[in-house]
PDB file of C-alpha atoms in Angstrom:
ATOM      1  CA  UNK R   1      35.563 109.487  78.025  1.00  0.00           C
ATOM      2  CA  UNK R   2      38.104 106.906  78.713  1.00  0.00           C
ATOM      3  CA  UNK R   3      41.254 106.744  76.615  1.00  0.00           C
ATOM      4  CA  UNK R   4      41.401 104.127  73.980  1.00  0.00           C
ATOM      5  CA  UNK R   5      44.045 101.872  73.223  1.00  0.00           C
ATOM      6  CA  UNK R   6      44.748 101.144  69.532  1.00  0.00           C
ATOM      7  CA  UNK R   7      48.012  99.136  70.293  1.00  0.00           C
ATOM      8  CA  UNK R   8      45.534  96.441  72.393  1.00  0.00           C
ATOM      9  CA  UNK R   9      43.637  95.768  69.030  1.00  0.00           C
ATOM     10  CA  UNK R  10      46.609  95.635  66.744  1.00  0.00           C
ATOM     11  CA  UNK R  11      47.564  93.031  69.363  1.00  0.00           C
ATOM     12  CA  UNK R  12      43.885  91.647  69.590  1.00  0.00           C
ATOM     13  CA  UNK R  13      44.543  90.791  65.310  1.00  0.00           C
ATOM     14  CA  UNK R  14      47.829  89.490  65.455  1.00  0.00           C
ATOM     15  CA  UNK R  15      46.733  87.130  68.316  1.00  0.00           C
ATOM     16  CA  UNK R  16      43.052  86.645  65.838  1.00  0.00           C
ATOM     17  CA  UNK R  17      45.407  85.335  62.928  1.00  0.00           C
ATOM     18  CA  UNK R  18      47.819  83.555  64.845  1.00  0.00           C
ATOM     19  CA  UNK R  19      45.075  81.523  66.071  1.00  0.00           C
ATOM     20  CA  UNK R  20      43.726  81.364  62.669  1.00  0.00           C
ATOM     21  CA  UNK R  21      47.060  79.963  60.885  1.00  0.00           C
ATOM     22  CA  UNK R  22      47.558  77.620  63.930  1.00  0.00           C
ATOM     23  CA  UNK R  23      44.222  75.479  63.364  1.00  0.00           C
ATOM     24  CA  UNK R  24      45.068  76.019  59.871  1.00  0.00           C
ATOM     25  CA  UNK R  25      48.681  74.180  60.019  1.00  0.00           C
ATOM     26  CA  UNK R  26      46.772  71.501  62.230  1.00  0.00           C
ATOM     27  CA  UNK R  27      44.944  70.075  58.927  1.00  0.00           C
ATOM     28  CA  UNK R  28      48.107  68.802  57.457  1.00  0.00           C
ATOM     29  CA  UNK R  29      50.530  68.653  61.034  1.00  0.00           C
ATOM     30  CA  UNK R  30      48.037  66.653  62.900  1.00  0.00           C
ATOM     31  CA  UNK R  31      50.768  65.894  65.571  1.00  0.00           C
ATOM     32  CA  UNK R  32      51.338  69.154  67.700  1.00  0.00           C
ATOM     33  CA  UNK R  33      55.128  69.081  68.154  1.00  0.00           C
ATOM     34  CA  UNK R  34      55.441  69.540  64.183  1.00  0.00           C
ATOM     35  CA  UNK R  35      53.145  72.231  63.668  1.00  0.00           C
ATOM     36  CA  UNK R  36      55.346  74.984  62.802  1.00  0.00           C
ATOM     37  CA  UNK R  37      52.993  77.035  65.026  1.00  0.00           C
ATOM     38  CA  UNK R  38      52.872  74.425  67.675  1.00  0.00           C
ATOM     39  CA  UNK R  39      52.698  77.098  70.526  1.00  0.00           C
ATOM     40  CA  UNK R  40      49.837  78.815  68.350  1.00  0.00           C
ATOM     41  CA  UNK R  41      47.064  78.166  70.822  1.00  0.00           C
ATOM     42  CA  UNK R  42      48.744  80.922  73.585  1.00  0.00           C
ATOM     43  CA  UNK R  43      47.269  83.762  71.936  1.00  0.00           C
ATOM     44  CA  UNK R  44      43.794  82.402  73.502  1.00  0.00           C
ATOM     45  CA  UNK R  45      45.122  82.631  77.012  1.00  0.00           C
ATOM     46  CA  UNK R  46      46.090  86.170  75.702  1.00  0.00           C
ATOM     47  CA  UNK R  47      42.807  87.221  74.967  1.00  0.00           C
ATOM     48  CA  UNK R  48      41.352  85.439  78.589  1.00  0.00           C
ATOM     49  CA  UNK R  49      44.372  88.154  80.060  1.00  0.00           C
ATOM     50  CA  UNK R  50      43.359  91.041  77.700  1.00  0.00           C
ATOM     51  CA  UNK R  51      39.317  90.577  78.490  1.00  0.00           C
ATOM     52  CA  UNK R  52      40.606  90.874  82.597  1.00  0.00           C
ATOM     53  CA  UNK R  53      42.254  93.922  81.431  1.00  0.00           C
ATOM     54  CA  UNK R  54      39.238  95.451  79.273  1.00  0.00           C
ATOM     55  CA  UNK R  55      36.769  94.528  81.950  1.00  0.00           C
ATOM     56  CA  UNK R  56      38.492  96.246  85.084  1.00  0.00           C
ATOM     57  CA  UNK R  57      39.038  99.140  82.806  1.00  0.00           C
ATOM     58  CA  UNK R  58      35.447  99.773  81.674  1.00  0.00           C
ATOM     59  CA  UNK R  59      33.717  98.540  84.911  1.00  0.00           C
ATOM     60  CA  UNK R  60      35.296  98.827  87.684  1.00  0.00           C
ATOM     61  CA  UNK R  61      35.190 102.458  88.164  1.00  0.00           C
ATOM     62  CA  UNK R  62      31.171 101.844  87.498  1.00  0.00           C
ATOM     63  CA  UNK R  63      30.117  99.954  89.923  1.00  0.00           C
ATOM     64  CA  UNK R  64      28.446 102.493  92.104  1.00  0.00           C
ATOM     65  CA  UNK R  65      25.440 103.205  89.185  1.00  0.00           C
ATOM     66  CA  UNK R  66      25.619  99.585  87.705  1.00  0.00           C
ATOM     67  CA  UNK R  67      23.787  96.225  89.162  1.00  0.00           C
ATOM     68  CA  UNK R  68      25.261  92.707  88.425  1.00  0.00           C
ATOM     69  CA  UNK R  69      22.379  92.232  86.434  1.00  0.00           C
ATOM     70  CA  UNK R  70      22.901  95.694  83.701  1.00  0.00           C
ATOM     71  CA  UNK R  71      26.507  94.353  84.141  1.00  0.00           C
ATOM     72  CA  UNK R  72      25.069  90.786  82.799  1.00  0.00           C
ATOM     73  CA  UNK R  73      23.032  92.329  79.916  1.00  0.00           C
ATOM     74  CA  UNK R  74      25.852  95.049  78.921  1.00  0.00           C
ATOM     75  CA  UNK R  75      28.025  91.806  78.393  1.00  0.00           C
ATOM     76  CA  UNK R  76      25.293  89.697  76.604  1.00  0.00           C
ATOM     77  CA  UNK R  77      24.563  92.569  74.129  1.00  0.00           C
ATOM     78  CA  UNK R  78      28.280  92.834  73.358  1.00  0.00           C
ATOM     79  CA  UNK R  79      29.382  89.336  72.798  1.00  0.00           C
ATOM     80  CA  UNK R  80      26.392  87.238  72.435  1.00  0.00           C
ATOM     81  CA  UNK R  81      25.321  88.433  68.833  1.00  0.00           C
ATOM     82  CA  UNK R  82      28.271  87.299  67.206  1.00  0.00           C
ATOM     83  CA  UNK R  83      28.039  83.604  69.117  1.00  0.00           C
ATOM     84  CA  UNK R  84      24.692  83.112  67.570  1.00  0.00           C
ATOM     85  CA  UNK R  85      26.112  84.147  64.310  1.00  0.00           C
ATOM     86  CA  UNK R  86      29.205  81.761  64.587  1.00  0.00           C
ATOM     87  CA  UNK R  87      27.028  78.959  65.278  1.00  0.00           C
ATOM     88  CA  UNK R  88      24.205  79.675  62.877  1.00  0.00           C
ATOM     89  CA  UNK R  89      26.963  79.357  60.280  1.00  0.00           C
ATOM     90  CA  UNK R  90      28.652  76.334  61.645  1.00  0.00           C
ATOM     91  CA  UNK R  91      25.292  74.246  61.351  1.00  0.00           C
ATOM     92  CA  UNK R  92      25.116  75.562  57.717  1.00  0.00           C
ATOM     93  CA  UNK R  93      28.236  74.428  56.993  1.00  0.00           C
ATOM     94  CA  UNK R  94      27.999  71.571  58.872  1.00  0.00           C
ATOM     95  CA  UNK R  95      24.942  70.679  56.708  1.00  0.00           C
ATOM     96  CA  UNK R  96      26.601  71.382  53.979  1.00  0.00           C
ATOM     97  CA  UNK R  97      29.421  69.310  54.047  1.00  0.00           C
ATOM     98  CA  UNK R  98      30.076  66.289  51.758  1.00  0.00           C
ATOM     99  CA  UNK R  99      33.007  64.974  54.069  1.00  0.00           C
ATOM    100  CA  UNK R 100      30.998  64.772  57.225  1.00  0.00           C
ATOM    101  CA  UNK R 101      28.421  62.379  59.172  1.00  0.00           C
ATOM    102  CA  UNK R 102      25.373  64.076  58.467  1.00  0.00           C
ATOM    103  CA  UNK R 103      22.998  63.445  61.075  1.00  0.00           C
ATOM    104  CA  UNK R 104      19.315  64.068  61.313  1.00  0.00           C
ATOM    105  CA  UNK R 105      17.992  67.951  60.800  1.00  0.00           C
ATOM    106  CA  UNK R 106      16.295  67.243  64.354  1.00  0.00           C
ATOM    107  CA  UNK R 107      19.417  66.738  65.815  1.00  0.00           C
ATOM    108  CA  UNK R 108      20.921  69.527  64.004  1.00  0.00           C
ATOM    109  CA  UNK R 109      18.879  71.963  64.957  1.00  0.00           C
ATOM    110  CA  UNK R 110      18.621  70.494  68.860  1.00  0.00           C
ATOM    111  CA  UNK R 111      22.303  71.075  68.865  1.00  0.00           C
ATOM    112  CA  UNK R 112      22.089  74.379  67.376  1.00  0.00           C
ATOM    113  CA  UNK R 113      19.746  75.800  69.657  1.00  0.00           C
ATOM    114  CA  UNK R 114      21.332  74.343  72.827  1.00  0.00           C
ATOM    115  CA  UNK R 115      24.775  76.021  71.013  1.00  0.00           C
ATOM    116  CA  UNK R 116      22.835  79.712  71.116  1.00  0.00           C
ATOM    117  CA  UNK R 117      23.254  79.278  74.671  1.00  0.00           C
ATOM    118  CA  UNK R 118      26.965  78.898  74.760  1.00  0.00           C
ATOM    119  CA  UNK R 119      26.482  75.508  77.157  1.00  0.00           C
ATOM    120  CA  UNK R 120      28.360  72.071  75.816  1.00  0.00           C
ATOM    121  CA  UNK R 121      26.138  71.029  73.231  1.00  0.00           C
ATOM    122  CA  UNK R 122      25.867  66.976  72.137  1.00  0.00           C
ATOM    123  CA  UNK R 123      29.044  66.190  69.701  1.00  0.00           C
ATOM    124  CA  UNK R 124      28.589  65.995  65.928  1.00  0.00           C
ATOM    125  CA  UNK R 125      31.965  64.779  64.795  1.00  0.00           C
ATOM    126  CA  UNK R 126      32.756  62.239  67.187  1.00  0.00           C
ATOM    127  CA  UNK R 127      35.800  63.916  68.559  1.00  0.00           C
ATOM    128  CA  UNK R 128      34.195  64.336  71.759  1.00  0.00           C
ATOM    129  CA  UNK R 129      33.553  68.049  71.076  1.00  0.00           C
ATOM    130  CA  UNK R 130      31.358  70.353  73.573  1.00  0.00           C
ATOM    131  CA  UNK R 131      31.264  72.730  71.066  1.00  0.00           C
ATOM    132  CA  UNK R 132      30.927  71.283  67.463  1.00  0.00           C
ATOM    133  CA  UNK R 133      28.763  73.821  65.324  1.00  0.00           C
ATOM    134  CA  UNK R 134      31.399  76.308  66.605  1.00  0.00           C
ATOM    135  CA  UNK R 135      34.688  75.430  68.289  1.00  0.00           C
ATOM    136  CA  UNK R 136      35.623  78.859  69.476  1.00  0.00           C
ATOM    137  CA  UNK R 137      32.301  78.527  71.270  1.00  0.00           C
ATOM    138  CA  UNK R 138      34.548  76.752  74.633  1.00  0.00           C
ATOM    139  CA  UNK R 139      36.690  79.537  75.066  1.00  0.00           C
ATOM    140  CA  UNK R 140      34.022  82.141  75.154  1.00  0.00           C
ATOM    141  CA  UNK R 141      31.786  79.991  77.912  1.00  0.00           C
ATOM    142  CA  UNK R 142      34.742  80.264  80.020  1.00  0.00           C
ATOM    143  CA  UNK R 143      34.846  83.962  79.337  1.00  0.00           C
ATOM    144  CA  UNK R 144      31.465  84.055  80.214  1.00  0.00           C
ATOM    145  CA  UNK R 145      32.147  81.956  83.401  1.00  0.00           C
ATOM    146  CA  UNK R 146      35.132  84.375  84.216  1.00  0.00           C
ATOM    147  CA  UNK R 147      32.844  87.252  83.648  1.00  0.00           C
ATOM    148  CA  UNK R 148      30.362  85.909  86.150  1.00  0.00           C
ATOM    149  CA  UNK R 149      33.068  85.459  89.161  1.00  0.00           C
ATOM    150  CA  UNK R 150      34.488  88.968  88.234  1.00  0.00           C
ATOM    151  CA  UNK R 151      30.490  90.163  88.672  1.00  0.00           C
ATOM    152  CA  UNK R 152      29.850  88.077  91.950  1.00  0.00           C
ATOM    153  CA  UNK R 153      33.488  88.264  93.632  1.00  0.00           C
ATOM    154  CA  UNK R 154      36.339  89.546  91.482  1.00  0.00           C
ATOM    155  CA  UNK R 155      35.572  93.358  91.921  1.00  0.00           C
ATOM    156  CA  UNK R 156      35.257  93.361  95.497  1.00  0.00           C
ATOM    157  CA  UNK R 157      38.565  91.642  96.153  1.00  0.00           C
ATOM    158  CA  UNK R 158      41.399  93.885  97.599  1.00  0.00           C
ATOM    159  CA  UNK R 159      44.418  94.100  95.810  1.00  0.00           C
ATOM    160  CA  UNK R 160      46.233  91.741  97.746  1.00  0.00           C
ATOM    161  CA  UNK R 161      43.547  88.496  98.134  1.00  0.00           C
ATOM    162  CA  UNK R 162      43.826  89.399  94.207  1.00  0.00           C
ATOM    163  CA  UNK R 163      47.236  88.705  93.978  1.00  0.00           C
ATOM    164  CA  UNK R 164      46.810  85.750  96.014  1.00  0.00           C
ATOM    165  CA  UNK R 165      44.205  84.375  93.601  1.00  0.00           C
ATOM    166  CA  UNK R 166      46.861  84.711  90.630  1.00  0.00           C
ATOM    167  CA  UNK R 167      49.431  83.611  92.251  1.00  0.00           C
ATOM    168  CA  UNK R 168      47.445  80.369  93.301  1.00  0.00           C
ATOM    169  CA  UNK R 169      46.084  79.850  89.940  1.00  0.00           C
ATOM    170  CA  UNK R 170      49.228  80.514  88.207  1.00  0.00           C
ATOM    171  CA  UNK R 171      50.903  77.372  90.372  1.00  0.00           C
ATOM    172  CA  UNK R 172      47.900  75.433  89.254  1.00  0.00           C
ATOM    173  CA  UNK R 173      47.855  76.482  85.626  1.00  0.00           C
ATOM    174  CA  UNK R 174      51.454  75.512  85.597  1.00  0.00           C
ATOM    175  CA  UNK R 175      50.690  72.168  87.487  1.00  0.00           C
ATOM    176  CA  UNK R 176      48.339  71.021  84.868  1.00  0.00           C
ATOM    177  CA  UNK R 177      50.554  72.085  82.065  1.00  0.00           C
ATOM    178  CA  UNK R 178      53.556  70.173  83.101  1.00  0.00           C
ATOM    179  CA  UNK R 179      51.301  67.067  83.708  1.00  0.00           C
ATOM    180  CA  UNK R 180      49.027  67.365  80.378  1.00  0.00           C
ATOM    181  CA  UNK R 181      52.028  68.703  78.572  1.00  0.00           C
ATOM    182  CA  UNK R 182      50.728  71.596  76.881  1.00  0.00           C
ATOM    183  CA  UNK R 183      47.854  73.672  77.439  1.00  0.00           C
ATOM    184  CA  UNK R 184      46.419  73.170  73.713  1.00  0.00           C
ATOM    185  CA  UNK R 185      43.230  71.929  74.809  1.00  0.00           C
ATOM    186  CA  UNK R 186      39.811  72.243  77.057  1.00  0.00           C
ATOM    187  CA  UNK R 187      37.965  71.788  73.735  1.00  0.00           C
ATOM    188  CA  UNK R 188      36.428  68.799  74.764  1.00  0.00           C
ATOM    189  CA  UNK R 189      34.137  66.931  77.192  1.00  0.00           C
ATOM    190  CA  UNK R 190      36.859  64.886  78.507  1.00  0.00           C
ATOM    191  CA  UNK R 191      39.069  67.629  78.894  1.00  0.00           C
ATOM    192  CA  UNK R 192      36.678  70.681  79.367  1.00  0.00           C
ATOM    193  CA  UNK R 193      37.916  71.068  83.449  1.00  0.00           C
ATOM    194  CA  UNK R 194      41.161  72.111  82.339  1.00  0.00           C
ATOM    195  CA  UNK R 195      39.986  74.909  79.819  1.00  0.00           C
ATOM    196  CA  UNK R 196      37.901  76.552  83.550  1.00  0.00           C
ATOM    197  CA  UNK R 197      41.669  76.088  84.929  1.00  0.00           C
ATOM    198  CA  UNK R 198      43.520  77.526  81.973  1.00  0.00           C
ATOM    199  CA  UNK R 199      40.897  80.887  81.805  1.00  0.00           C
ATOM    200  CA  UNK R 200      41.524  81.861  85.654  1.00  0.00           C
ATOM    201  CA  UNK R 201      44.951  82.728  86.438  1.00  0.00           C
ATOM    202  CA  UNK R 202      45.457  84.993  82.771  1.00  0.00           C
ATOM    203  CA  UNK R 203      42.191  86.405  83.230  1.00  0.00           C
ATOM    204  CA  UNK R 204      42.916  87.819  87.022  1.00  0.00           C
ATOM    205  CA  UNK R 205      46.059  88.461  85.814  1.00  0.00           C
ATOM    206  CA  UNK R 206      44.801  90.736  83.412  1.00  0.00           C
ATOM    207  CA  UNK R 207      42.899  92.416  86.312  1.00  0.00           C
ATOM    208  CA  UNK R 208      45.727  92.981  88.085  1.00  0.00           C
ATOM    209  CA  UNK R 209      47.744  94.840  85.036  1.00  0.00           C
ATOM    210  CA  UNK R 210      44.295  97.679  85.171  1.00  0.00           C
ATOM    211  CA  UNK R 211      45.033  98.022  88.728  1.00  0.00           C
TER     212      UNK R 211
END
């Protein structure tokens, strides 16, 4: 039995309410640079490093007795309950809601379904969202994405073409920053390119802190 690490989920819920009070403060500070908690998104490329951490700690020592595929379904059965959940509730809501456009229970339920499947789903709120029914939805597809290159590539890389990889990712993560300003977004279609580019480098480099 591997040893457990309470401290990682005290910091797990302090990062889960940061993000919480951030979105909050974003109802009434709609521009970012006077949300008192305008750096509040970071605790999401937290998580992206702390999920490279949790993964190379509980599979990389496994792969000898595990295929990509139990990999796959050990994942799924962990994380994908919870994302039907989340959106199941988010179209109830979203039903439910006096203040919004309501659209068709067709369309609802189209979107719905094609949100079970974590892919971009057709926006509901015209703010060009892939992810309406349940916005947390775009950072766990590119969880899931990071998962997948971990599964196909990540675990057989050597410690240095690793450290390459981070290195390279971290000059492009810091590229698109500088150029887009912050890194406060990926939530949308127009923008969903830079949330693949924002998971990589924190997510490696979370890999790199288990070995």
């Amino acid at each position: 039995m591997k040893p457990h690490y309470p401290i990682l989920d005290g910091l797990r819920g302090t990062a889960a309410i940061s993000i919480v009070v951030f979105h909050l403060f974003e109802a009434y500070y709609p521009v970012p640079v006077n949300n008192p908690m305008h750096h509040g998104y970071l605790p999401v490329d937290f998580f992206y490093m702390l999920s490279g951490f949790v993964v190379g700690y509980a599979y990389d020592d496994r792969w000898g007795r595990m295929s990509i595929w139990e990999f796959f379904k050990i994942r799924l059965v962990r994380l994908h309950p919870l994302v039907i959940l989340g959106v199941l509730i988010g179209a109830i809501c979203f039903w439910f809601d006096p203040y919004t456009n309501h659209v068709s229970l067709l369309k609802l339920t189209g979107v719905m379904l094609i949100s079970f499947t974590l892919l971009p789903s057709p926006d509901l709120r015209g703010w060009g969202e892939t992810h309406s029914l349940n916005g947390p939805c775009c950072s766990l597809l590119q969880e899931y994405i990071a998962n997948i290159i971990y599964a196909l590539f990540g675990r057989k890389m050597s410690n240095i073409i690793l450290w390459a990889v981070v290195i390279i990712r971290g000059i492009a993560l810091a590229v698109v920053a500088a150029w887009h300003v912050d890194l406060g977004t990926g939530w949308s279609y127009e923008s969903i390119w830079i949330a693949f580019v924002r998971v990589m480098f924190p997510f490696f480099a979370g890999c790199c802190c288990f070995v």
